[in-house]
């Protein structure tokens, strides 16, 4: 019985460890920009069913330049034919704030399923939860996040914020 419990505990710890992605660091040849991003070489992290993500931080040297943070959203199998030449993707936060981006529709009239949201205040995003992501197209598509995915997202965002 003790062996079964011990195996179960190690399995749960293993799942927790593998849930959070590693942070990759890259410095350009001039040495003035460092890039920190989640390791998506094997797979992207999941935000909701059908919605994957990556977080990137560009760190610039010098007092006049600020770090920039981006959240790449990839919608699995999401292709929408719209009449407009652009569409809006919104991340709704638990504190009521909304992070939005406009995506230009390809020349053939289709959205390719990827969008990058600029994160202006990553610490505020860390304090709040993303409740849902809405793709405003010919019809609104809503992705609702589970509590587990919210927790993993926060761990990944914190890892990007604190990476050196």
Coordinates of N, CA and C in Angstrom, one line a residue:
X1 N 0.8 -1.2 0.0 CA 0.0 0.0 0.0 C 0.9 1.3 0.0
X2 N 2.0 1.2 0.8 CA 2.8 2.4 0.9 C 3.5 2.6 -0.5
X3 N 3.8 1.5 -1.2 CA 4.5 1.7 -2.5 C 3.6 2.3 -3.5
X4 N 2.3 2.0 -3.4 CA 1.3 2.6 -4.3 C 1.2 4.1 -4.1
X5 N 1.1 4.4 -2.8 CA 1.0 5.8 -2.4 C 2.2 6.6 -2.8
X6 N 3.4 6.0 -2.6 CA 4.7 6.6 -3.0 C 4.7 6.8 -4.5
X7 N 4.3 5.8 -5.3 CA 4.3 5.9 -6.7 C 3.4 7.0 -7.2
X8 N 2.2 7.1 -6.6 CA 1.2 8.1 -6.9 C 1.8 9.5 -6.6
X9 N 2.4 9.7 -5.5 CA 3.0 11.0 -5.1 C 4.1 11.4 -6.2
X10 N 5.0 10.5 -6.5 CA 6.0 10.8 -7.5 C 5.4 11.1 -8.9
X11 N 4.4 10.4 -9.2 CA 3.7 10.6 -10.5 C 3.1 12.0 -10.5
X12 N 2.5 12.5 -9.4 CA 1.9 13.8 -9.4 C 3.0 14.9 -9.4
X13 N 4.1 14.6 -8.7 CA 5.2 15.6 -8.7 C 5.8 15.7 -10.2
X14 N 5.9 14.5 -10.8 CA 6.4 14.5 -12.2 C 5.5 15.3 -13.1
X15 N 4.2 15.1 -13.0 CA 3.3 15.9 -13.8 C 3.4 17.4 -13.6
X16 N 3.5 17.8 -12.3 CA 3.7 19.2 -12.0 C 5.0 19.8 -12.6
X17 N 6.0 19.0 -12.5 CA 7.3 19.5 -13.1 C 7.3 19.6 -14.6
X18 N 6.6 18.6 -15.3 CA 6.6 18.7 -16.7 C 5.5 19.6 -17.3
X19 N 4.6 20.1 -16.4 CA 3.6 21.0 -16.9 C 4.2 22.4 -17.2
X20 N 5.2 22.8 -16.5 CA 5.8 24.1 -16.7 C 6.9 24.0 -17.7
X21 N 6.9 24.9 -18.7 CA 7.9 24.8 -19.7 C 9.2 25.4 -19.3
X22 N 10.3 25.0 -19.9 CA 11.6 25.6 -19.7 C 11.7 26.9 -20.4
X23 N 12.6 27.8 -19.9 CA 12.8 29.1 -20.5 C 14.1 29.0 -21.3
X24 N 14.0 29.4 -22.6 CA 15.2 29.5 -23.5 C 15.7 30.9 -23.5
X25 N 17.0 31.0 -23.5 CA 17.6 32.4 -23.5 C 18.5 32.5 -24.8
X26 N 18.4 33.6 -25.5 CA 19.2 33.8 -26.7 C 19.6 35.3 -26.6
X27 N 20.9 35.5 -26.9 CA 21.5 36.8 -27.0 C 22.0 37.1 -28.4
X28 N 21.6 38.3 -28.9 CA 22.0 38.5 -30.3 C 23.5 38.8 -30.3
X29 N 24.1 38.8 -31.5 CA 25.6 38.9 -31.6 C 26.1 40.3 -31.1
X30 N 25.4 41.3 -31.2 CA 25.8 42.6 -30.7 C 25.8 42.6 -29.1
X31 N 24.9 41.8 -28.6 CA 24.9 41.7 -27.1 C 23.9 42.7 -26.5
X32 N 23.2 43.4 -27.3 CA 22.3 44.4 -26.7 C 20.9 44.0 -26.5
X33 N 20.5 42.8 -27.0 CA 19.1 42.3 -26.9 C 19.2 40.9 -26.5
X34 N 18.5 40.6 -25.4 CA 18.4 39.2 -25.0 C 16.9 38.8 -25.1
X35 N 16.7 37.5 -25.5 CA 15.3 37.1 -25.7 C 15.1 35.9 -24.8
X36 N 14.0 35.9 -24.1 CA 13.6 34.8 -23.2 C 12.3 34.3 -23.7
X37 N 12.1 33.0 -23.9 CA 10.8 32.5 -24.3 C 10.7 31.1 -23.8
X38 N 9.4 30.6 -23.8 CA 9.1 29.3 -23.4 C 9.7 28.3 -24.4
X39 N 10.1 27.2 -24.0 CA 10.6 26.1 -24.9 C 9.5 25.4 -25.6
X40 N 9.3 25.7 -26.8 CA 8.2 25.1 -27.6 C 8.7 24.2 -28.7
X41 N 10.0 23.7 -28.5 CA 10.6 22.8 -29.5 C 9.9 21.5 -29.6
X42 N 9.3 21.0 -28.4 CA 8.6 19.7 -28.4 C 7.1 20.0 -28.6
X43 N 6.5 20.9 -27.8 CA 5.1 21.3 -28.0 C 4.9 22.6 -27.3
X44 N 3.8 23.3 -27.8 CA 3.4 24.5 -27.2 C 2.6 24.2 -25.9
X45 N 2.6 25.2 -25.0 CA 1.8 25.1 -23.8 C 0.3 25.3 -24.2
X46 N -0.6 24.7 -23.4 CA -2.0 24.8 -23.7 C -2.7 25.8 -22.7
X47 N -3.4 26.7 -23.3 CA -4.2 27.7 -22.5 C -5.6 27.2 -22.3
X48 N -6.2 26.7 -23.4 CA -7.5 26.1 -23.4 C -7.6 25.1 -24.5
X49 N -8.7 24.3 -24.5 CA -8.8 23.3 -25.6 C -8.8 24.0 -26.9
X50 N -7.8 23.7 -27.8 CA -7.7 24.3 -29.1 C -7.0 25.6 -29.1
X51 N -6.4 26.0 -28.0 CA -5.7 27.3 -27.9 C -4.3 27.0 -27.2
X52 N -3.3 27.3 -27.9 CA -1.9 27.1 -27.3 C -1.2 28.5 -27.3
X53 N -0.1 28.5 -26.5 CA 0.5 29.8 -26.4 C 2.0 29.7 -26.2
X54 N 2.7 30.9 -26.4 CA 4.1 31.0 -26.0 C 4.2 32.5 -25.5
X55 N 5.1 32.7 -24.5 CA 5.4 34.0 -24.0 C 6.9 34.3 -24.3
X56 N 7.1 35.6 -24.7 CA 8.4 36.0 -25.1 C 8.7 37.4 -24.4
X57 N 9.9 37.5 -23.9 CA 10.4 38.8 -23.4 C 11.7 39.2 -24.1
X58 N 11.7 40.4 -24.6 CA 12.9 41.0 -25.2 C 13.5 42.0 -24.2
X59 N 14.7 41.7 -23.8 CA 15.3 42.6 -22.8 C 16.4 43.4 -23.5
X60 N 16.2 44.7 -23.5 CA 17.2 45.6 -24.2 C 18.1 46.2 -23.1
X61 N 19.4 46.4 -23.6 CA 20.4 47.1 -22.7 C 20.2 48.6 -22.9
X62 N 20.4 49.3 -21.8 CA 20.4 50.7 -21.9 C 19.1 51.3 -21.2
X63 N 19.3 52.4 -20.5 CA 18.2 52.9 -19.7 C 17.0 53.5 -20.6
X64 N 17.2 53.8 -21.8 CA 16.2 54.4 -22.6 C 15.2 53.4 -23.2
X65 N 15.6 52.1 -23.2 CA 14.8 51.1 -23.8 C 14.1 50.3 -22.7
X66 N 12.9 49.9 -23.0 CA 12.1 49.0 -22.0 C 12.1 47.6 -22.5
X67 N 11.9 46.7 -21.6 CA 11.6 45.3 -22.0 C 10.3 45.2 -22.7
X68 N 10.1 44.3 -23.7 CA 8.8 44.1 -24.3 C 8.4 42.7 -24.1
X69 N 7.1 42.5 -23.8 CA 6.6 41.2 -23.5 C 5.5 40.9 -24.6
X70 N 5.5 39.7 -25.1 CA 4.5 39.3 -26.1 C 3.9 37.9 -25.7
X71 N 2.6 37.8 -26.0 CA 1.9 36.5 -25.8 C 1.4 36.0 -27.2
X72 N 2.0 35.0 -27.7 CA 1.6 34.4 -29.0 C 0.5 33.4 -28.7
X73 N -0.6 33.5 -29.4 CA -1.7 32.6 -29.3 C -1.9 31.9 -30.6
X74 N -2.0 30.6 -30.5 CA -2.2 29.7 -31.7 C -3.4 28.9 -31.5
X75 N -4.4 29.2 -32.4 CA -5.7 28.5 -32.4 C -5.6 27.2 -33.3
X76 N -5.7 26.1 -32.7 CA -5.7 24.8 -33.5 C -6.9 24.7 -34.4
X77 N -6.6 24.6 -35.7 CA -7.6 24.3 -36.7 C -8.6 25.5 -36.8
X78 N -8.2 26.7 -36.4 CA -9.2 27.8 -36.5 C -8.9 28.6 -37.8
X79 N -9.8 28.5 -38.7 CA -9.8 29.2 -39.9 C -11.1 29.9 -40.1
X80 N -11.1 31.2 -40.3 CA -12.4 31.9 -40.4 C -12.4 32.7 -41.7
X81 N -13.4 32.7 -42.5 CA -13.6 33.5 -43.6 C -14.4 34.7 -43.2
X82 N -13.9 35.9 -43.2 CA -14.6 37.1 -42.8 C -14.7 38.0 -44.0
X83 N -15.6 38.9 -43.8 CA -15.8 40.0 -44.9 C -14.9 41.1 -44.6
X84 N -14.4 41.3 -43.4 CA -13.5 42.4 -43.1 C -12.0 42.1 -43.5
X85 N -11.2 43.1 -43.5 CA -9.8 42.9 -43.8 C -9.0 42.6 -42.5
X86 N -9.6 42.7 -41.3 CA -9.0 42.5 -40.1 C -10.0 41.9 -39.0
X87 N -9.4 41.4 -38.0 CA -10.3 40.8 -36.9 C -9.6 41.1 -35.6
X88 N -10.3 41.0 -34.5 CA -9.8 41.3 -33.2 C -9.8 40.1 -32.3
X89 N -8.7 39.9 -31.6 CA -8.5 38.8 -30.6 C -8.4 39.5 -29.2
X90 N -9.2 39.1 -28.2 CA -9.2 39.7 -26.9 C -8.9 38.7 -25.8
X91 N -8.1 39.0 -24.9 CA -7.9 38.2 -23.7 C -8.5 39.0 -22.5
X92 N -9.6 38.4 -21.9 CA -10.3 39.1 -20.9 C -9.7 38.6 -19.5
X93 N -9.3 39.6 -18.7 CA -8.7 39.3 -17.4 C -9.8 39.3 -16.3
X94 N -9.4 38.7 -15.2 CA -10.4 38.6 -14.1 C -10.6 40.0 -13.4
X95 N -9.7 40.9 -13.6 CA -9.9 42.3 -13.0 C -10.7 43.2 -13.9
X96 N -11.1 42.7 -15.1 CA -12.0 43.5 -16.0 C -11.2 44.1 -17.2
X97 N -9.9 44.1 -17.1 CA -9.0 44.6 -18.2 C -9.1 43.7 -19.4
X98 N -8.8 44.2 -20.5 CA -8.8 43.4 -21.8 C -7.6 43.7 -22.5
X99 N -6.9 42.7 -23.0 CA -5.7 42.8 -23.8 C -6.2 42.5 -25.2
X100 N -6.0 43.4 -26.2 CA -6.5 43.2 -27.5 C -5.5 43.3 -28.6
X101 N -5.7 42.6 -29.7 CA -4.8 42.8 -30.9 C -5.7 42.7 -32.1
X102 N -5.3 43.4 -33.1 CA -6.0 43.3 -34.4 C -5.1 42.5 -35.3
X103 N -5.7 41.6 -36.0 CA -5.0 40.7 -36.9 C -5.5 41.0 -38.3
X104 N -4.5 41.2 -39.2 CA -4.8 41.4 -40.6 C -5.1 40.1 -41.3
X105 N -6.2 40.0 -42.0 CA -6.6 38.8 -42.7 C -5.7 38.6 -43.9
X106 N -5.3 37.4 -44.2 CA -4.5 37.1 -45.3 C -5.2 37.5 -46.6
X107 N -4.4 37.6 -47.7 CA -4.9 38.1 -49.0 C -6.1 37.2 -49.5
X108 N -6.0 35.9 -49.1 CA -7.1 35.0 -49.6 C -8.3 35.0 -48.7
X109 N -8.4 35.9 -47.7 CA -9.5 36.1 -46.9 C -9.6 35.2 -45.7
X110 N -8.5 34.4 -45.4 CA -8.6 33.5 -44.3 C -7.6 33.9 -43.2
X111 N -8.0 33.7 -41.9 CA -7.1 33.9 -40.8 C -6.4 32.6 -40.5
X112 N -5.0 32.7 -40.3 CA -4.2 31.6 -40.2 C -4.2 30.9 -38.8
X113 N -4.8 31.5 -37.8 CA -4.9 30.9 -36.5 C -3.8 31.4 -35.5
X114 N -3.0 32.3 -35.8 CA -1.9 32.8 -34.9 C -2.1 34.3 -34.7
X115 N -1.8 34.7 -33.5 CA -1.9 36.1 -33.2 C -1.0 36.5 -32.0
X116 N -0.4 37.6 -32.0 CA 0.5 38.1 -30.9 C -0.1 39.2 -30.2
X117 N -0.3 39.1 -28.9 CA -0.8 40.2 -28.1 C 0.4 40.8 -27.3
X118 N 0.5 42.1 -27.4 CA 1.5 42.8 -26.6 C 1.1 43.0 -25.2
X119 N 1.9 42.6 -24.2 CA 1.6 42.7 -22.8 C 2.3 44.0 -22.3
X120 N 1.5 45.0 -22.0 CA 2.1 46.2 -21.5 C 2.5 46.2 -20.1
X121 N 1.8 45.5 -19.2 CA 2.1 45.4 -17.8 C 2.1 43.9 -17.4
X122 N 3.2 43.2 -17.5 CA 3.2 41.8 -17.2 C 3.0 41.5 -15.7
X123 N 3.4 42.4 -14.9 CA 3.1 42.2 -13.4 C 1.6 42.2 -13.1
X124 N 0.9 43.1 -13.8 CA -0.6 43.1 -13.6 C -1.2 41.9 -14.2
X125 N -0.7 41.4 -15.3 CA -1.2 40.1 -15.8 C -0.9 38.9 -14.9
X126 N 0.2 39.0 -14.2 CA 0.6 37.9 -13.3 C -0.4 38.0 -12.1
X127 N -0.8 39.2 -11.7 CA -1.7 39.4 -10.5 C -3.1 38.9 -10.9
X128 N -3.5 39.1 -12.1 CA -4.9 38.8 -12.6 C -4.8 37.5 -13.3
X129 N -6.0 36.9 -13.6 CA -6.1 35.7 -14.4 C -6.7 36.0 -15.7
X130 N -6.2 35.3 -16.8 CA -7.0 35.4 -18.0 C -8.2 34.5 -17.9
X131 N -9.3 35.0 -18.0 CA -10.6 34.3 -17.8 C -11.0 33.6 -19.1
X132 N -10.9 34.3 -20.2 CA -11.2 33.8 -21.5 C -10.6 34.6 -22.6
X133 N -10.5 33.9 -23.8 CA -9.9 34.5 -25.0 C -11.0 34.5 -26.0
X134 N -11.3 35.7 -26.6 CA -12.4 35.8 -27.6 C -11.8 36.2 -28.9
X135 N -12.1 35.4 -30.0 CA -11.8 35.8 -31.3 C -13.0 36.3 -32.0
X136 N -13.0 37.6 -32.3 CA -14.1 38.3 -32.9 C -14.0 38.2 -34.4
X137 N -14.7 37.3 -35.1 CA -14.7 37.1 -36.5 C -16.1 37.1 -37.1
X138 N -16.4 36.3 -38.1 CA -17.7 36.2 -38.6 C -18.7 35.8 -37.5
X139 N -18.2 35.0 -36.5 CA -18.9 34.8 -35.3 C -17.9 34.8 -34.2
X140 N -18.3 35.1 -32.9 CA -17.3 35.2 -31.8 C -17.0 33.7 -31.4
X141 N -15.7 33.4 -31.2 CA -15.3 32.1 -30.7 C -14.7 32.4 -29.3
X142 N -15.2 31.7 -28.3 CA -14.7 32.0 -26.9 C -14.0 30.8 -26.4
X143 N -12.8 31.0 -25.9 CA -12.0 29.9 -25.3 C -12.0 30.2 -23.8
X144 N -12.5 29.3 -23.0 CA -12.5 29.4 -21.5 C -11.4 28.6 -20.9
X145 N -10.7 29.2 -20.0 CA -9.5 28.6 -19.4 C -9.9 27.8 -18.1
X146 N -9.2 26.7 -17.9 CA -9.4 25.9 -16.7 C -8.5 26.4 -15.6
X147 N -8.8 26.1 -14.4 CA -8.0 26.5 -13.2 C -6.6 26.0 -13.3
X148 N -6.4 24.8 -13.8 CA -5.1 24.2 -13.9 C -4.3 24.9 -15.0
X149 N -4.9 25.3 -16.1 CA -4.2 26.0 -17.2 C -3.8 27.4 -16.7
X150 N -4.7 28.0 -15.9 CA -4.4 29.4 -15.4 C -3.2 29.3 -14.5
X151 N -3.1 28.3 -13.6 CA -2.0 28.2 -12.7 C -0.7 27.9 -13.5
X152 N -0.7 27.1 -14.5 CA 0.5 26.8 -15.3 C 0.9 28.0 -16.1
X153 N -0.1 28.8 -16.6 CA 0.2 30.0 -17.3 C 0.9 31.0 -16.4
X154 N 0.5 31.1 -15.1 CA 1.1 32.1 -14.2 C 2.5 31.6 -13.9
X155 N 2.7 30.3 -13.7 CA 4.1 29.8 -13.4 C 5.0 30.1 -14.6
X156 N 4.5 29.9 -15.8 CA 5.3 30.2 -17.0 C 5.6 31.7 -17.2
X157 N 4.6 32.5 -16.9 CA 4.8 34.0 -17.0 C 5.8 34.4 -16.0
X158 N 5.7 33.9 -14.8 CA 6.6 34.3 -13.7 C 8.1 33.8 -14.1
X159 N 8.2 32.7 -14.7 CA 9.5 32.2 -15.2 C 10.1 33.1 -16.2
X160 N 9.3 33.6 -17.1 CA 9.8 34.6 -18.1 C 10.1 35.9 -17.5
X161 N 9.3 36.4 -16.5 CA 9.6 37.6 -15.8 C 10.9 37.6 -15.0
X162 N 11.2 36.5 -14.4 CA 12.4 36.4 -13.6 C 13.6 35.8 -14.2
X163 N 13.5 35.4 -15.5 CA 14.7 34.7 -16.2 C 15.8 35.7 -16.3
X164 N 17.0 35.2 -16.1 CA 18.2 36.0 -16.3 C 19.1 35.4 -17.3

